[in-house]
XYZ file of C-alpha atoms in Angstrom:
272
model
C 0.000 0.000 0.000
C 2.857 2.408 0.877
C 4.559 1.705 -2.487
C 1.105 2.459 -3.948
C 0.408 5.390 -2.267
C 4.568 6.451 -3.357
C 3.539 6.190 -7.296
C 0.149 7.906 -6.827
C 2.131 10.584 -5.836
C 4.627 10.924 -7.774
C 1.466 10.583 -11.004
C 0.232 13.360 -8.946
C 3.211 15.235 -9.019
C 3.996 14.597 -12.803
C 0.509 15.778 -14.065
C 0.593 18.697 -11.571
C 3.549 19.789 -13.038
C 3.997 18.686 -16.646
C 0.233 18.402 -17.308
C -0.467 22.413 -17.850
C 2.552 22.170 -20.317
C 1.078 19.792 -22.046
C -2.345 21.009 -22.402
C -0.714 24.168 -23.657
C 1.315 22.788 -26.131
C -1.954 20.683 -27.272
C -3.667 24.229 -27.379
C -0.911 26.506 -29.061
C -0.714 23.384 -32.066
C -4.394 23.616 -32.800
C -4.432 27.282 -32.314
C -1.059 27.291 -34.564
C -2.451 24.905 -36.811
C -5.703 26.998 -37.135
C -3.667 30.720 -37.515
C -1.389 28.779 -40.253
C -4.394 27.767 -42.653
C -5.773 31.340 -42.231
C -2.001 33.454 -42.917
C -1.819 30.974 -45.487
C -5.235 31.850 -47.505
C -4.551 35.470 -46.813
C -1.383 35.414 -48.194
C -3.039 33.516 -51.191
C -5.669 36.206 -51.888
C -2.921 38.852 -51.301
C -1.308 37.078 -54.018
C -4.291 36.384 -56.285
C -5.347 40.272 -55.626
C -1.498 41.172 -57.193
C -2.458 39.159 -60.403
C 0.776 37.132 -58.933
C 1.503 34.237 -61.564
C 0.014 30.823 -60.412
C 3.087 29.237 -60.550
C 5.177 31.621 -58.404
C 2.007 31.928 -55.688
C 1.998 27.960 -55.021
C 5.669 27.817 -54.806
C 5.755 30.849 -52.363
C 3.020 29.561 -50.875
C 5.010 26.299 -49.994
C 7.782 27.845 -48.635
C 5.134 30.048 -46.250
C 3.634 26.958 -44.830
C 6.598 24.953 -44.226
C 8.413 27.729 -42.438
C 5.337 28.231 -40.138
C 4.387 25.115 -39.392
C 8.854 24.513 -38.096
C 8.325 27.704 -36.362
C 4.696 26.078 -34.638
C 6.700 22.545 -34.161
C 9.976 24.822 -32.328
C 7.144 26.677 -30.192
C 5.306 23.597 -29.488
C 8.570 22.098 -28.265
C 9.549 24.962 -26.038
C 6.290 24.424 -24.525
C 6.899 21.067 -22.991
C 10.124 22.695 -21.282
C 12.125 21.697 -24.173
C 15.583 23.818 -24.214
C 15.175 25.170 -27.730
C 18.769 25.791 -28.172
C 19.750 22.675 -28.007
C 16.936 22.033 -29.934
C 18.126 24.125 -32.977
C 21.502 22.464 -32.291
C 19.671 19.300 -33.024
C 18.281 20.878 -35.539
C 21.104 22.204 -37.080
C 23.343 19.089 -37.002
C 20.238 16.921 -38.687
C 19.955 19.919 -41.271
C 24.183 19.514 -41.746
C 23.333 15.281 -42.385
C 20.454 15.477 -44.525
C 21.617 18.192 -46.822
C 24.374 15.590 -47.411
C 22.327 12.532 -48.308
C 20.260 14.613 -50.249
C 22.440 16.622 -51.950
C 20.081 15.950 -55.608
C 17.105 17.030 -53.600
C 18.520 20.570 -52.985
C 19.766 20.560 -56.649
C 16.005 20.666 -57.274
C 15.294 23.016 -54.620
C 17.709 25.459 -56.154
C 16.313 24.753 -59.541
C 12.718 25.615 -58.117
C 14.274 28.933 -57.567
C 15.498 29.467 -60.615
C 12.943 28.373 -62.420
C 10.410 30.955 -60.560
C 12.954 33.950 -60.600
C 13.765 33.677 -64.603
C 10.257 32.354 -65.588
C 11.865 30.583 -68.384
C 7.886 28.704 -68.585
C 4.701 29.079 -66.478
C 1.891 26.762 -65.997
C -0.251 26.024 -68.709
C 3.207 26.699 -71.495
C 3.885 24.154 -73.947
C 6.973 22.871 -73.594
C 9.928 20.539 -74.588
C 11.885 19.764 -71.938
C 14.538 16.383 -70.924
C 12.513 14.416 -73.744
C 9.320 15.241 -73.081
C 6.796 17.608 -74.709
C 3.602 18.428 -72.592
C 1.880 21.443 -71.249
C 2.435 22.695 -67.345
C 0.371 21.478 -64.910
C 2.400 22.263 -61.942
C 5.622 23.677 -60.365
C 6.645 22.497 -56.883
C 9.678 23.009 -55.095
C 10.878 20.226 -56.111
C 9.894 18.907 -59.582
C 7.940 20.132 -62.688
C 4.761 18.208 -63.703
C 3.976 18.097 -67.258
C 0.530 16.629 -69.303
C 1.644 15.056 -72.662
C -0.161 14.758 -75.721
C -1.465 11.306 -74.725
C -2.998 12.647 -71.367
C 0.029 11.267 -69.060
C 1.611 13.024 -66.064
C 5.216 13.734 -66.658
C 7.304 14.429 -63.161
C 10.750 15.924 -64.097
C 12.977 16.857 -61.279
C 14.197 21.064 -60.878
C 17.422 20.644 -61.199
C 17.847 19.029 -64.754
C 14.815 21.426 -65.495
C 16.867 24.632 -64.584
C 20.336 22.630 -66.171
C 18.964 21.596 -69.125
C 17.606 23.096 -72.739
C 13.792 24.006 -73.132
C 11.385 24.718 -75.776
C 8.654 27.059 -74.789
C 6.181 26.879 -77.526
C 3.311 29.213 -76.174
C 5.628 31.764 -74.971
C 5.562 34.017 -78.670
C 1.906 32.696 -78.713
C 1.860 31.282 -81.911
C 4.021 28.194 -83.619
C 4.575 26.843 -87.070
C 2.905 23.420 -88.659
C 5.697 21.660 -90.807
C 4.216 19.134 -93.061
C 4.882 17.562 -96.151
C 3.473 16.649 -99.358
C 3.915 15.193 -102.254
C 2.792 15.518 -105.876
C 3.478 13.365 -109.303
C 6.168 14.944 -111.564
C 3.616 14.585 -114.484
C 1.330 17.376 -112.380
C 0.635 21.369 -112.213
C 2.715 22.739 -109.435
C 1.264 25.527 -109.532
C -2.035 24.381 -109.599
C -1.012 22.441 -106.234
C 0.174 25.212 -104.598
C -2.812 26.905 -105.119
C -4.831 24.094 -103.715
C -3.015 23.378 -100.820
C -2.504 27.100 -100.314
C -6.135 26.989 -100.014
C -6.646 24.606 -97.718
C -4.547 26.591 -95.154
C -6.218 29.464 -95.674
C -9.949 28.271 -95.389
C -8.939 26.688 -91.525
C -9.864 28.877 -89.174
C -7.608 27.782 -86.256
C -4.900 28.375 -88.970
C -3.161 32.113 -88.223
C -3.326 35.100 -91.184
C -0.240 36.526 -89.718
C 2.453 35.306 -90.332
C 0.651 34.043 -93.376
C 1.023 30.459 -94.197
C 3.097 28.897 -97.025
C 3.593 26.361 -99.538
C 6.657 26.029 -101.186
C 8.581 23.259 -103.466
C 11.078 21.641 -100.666
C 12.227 18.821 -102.950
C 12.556 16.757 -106.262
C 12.153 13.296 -104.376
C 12.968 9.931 -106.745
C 9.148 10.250 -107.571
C 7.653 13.061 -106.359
C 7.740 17.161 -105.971
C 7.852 17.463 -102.742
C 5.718 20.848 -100.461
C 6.762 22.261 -97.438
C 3.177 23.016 -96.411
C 3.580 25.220 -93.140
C 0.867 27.333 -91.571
C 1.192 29.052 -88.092
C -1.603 28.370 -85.295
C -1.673 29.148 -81.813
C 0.127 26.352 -79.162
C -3.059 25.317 -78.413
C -4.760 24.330 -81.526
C -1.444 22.692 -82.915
C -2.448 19.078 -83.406
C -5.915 20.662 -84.715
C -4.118 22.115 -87.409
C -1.517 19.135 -88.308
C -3.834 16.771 -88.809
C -6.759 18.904 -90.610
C -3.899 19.881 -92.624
C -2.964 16.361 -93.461
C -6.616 15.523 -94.099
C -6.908 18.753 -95.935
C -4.321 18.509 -98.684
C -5.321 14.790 -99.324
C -9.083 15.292 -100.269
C -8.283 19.164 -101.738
C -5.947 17.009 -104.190
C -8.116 14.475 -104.988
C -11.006 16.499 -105.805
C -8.444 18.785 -107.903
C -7.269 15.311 -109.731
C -3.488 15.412 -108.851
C -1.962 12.838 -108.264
C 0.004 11.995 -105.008
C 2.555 9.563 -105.806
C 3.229 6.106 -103.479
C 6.229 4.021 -103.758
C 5.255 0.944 -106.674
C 7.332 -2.191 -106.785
C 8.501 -4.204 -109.350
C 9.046 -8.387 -109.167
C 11.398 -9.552 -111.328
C 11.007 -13.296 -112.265
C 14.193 -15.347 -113.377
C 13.037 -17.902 -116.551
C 13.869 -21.025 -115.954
C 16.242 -22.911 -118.203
């Protein structure tokens, strides 16, 4: 009973004197927790009232949370009775050992940076980028995510992002179509440019200015050869190659000329 009665109060002692602490460290993490969310959506309309770009606000936006939420973690620690400078020691030295082990990680940190101080795309751009063309759906701290052609997320790291070369096709907000076609040698050419020319011309997704062109690219084994090339908008770019592909086919075959396709010829060997 004695050694009962010894615990009980030394339980009694512990709650009396580490239970208010704890409570209050409980209460500043939801209060913290609750003030965080609100600085955080005040800072976004802030933000969205600045006509900041959506790319930079999310990124910036990141970095706001993170830093308050180790700032509420540091206070919530202190709270307990927690020496905090030993605790940024701690800190400090773990900081030291992961920024070693994750030395790439940082690389794409730092490209993060870059990439929203020099802009070199924004989300929504068209780009070409490490081997992979697709619009921009997103720019973290840490990677780029892209949306191909085919409708497929594409997750590039920062770092080779900011390192490597780009393509930003929506940036001069419009792009050029090359295509090519082909005509029999026995045919009009100018009566083919005029057709095709036509074609381009009668699309309205196809631009006026700079206006498009067709022009003789090449006297192939058998066929003249047209470098068909209209300018569209980023957007409407597939649109455009493959009307014009359609296009040209059916304007030619209503006009009668002839596209050429490779023939081949069997030879038989007589027999003796």
């Amino acid at each position: 009973m004695e050694d009962a009665q010894v615990w009980m109060n030394k339980g009694i002692d512990f709650v009396v004197e580490y239970g208010p602490k704890v409570i209050g460290a409980i209460l500043i993490y939801i209060i913290g927790s609750w003030v965080i969310k609100k600085l955080v959506k005040l800072v976004r309309k802030g933000m969205t009232a600045q006509e900041y770009d959506k790319s930079l606000q999310r990124f910036l936006l990141s970095l706001v949370k993170w830093a308050l939420t180790i700032f509420l973690i540091i206070t919530v620690i202190s709270t307990l009775g927690v020496e905090t400078t030993s605790f940024a020691a701690l800190i400090a030295a773990a900081g030291l050992a992961i920024g070693l082990a994750l030395q790439g990680s940082l690389s794409n940190f730092a490209g993060g940076v870059l990439i929203i101080i020099f802009k070199p795309y924004k989300i929504d751009d068209l780009i070409e980028a490490q081997g992979v063309l697709g619009s921009v759906k997103e720019i973290e701290i840490f990677t780029t995510k892209l949306i191909t052609p085919e409708n497929k997320l594409a997750i590039i790291p920062n770092g080779a992002m900011a390192n490597g070369n780009i393509i930003n096709y929506t940036e001069e907000g419009k792009m050029r179509v090359d295509t090519t076609i082909g005509i029999g040698y026995d045919e009009d050419i100018k009566k083919a440019k005029e057709v095709l020319l036509e074609v381009l011309t009668s699309n309205p997704k196809v631009l006026q200015d700079p206006a498009p062109s067709v022009n003789v690219s090449e006297l192939a084994d058998s066929s003249v050869n047209f470098a068909v090339r209209p300018f569209c908008k980023p957007e409407d770019y597939w649109d455009v190659y493959f009307g014009t592909l359609e296009g040209c086919k059916l304007a030619l075959d209503k006009a009668g000329i002839e596209i050429p396709y490779p023939h081949s010829v069997e030879i038989h060997k007589g027999e003796d």
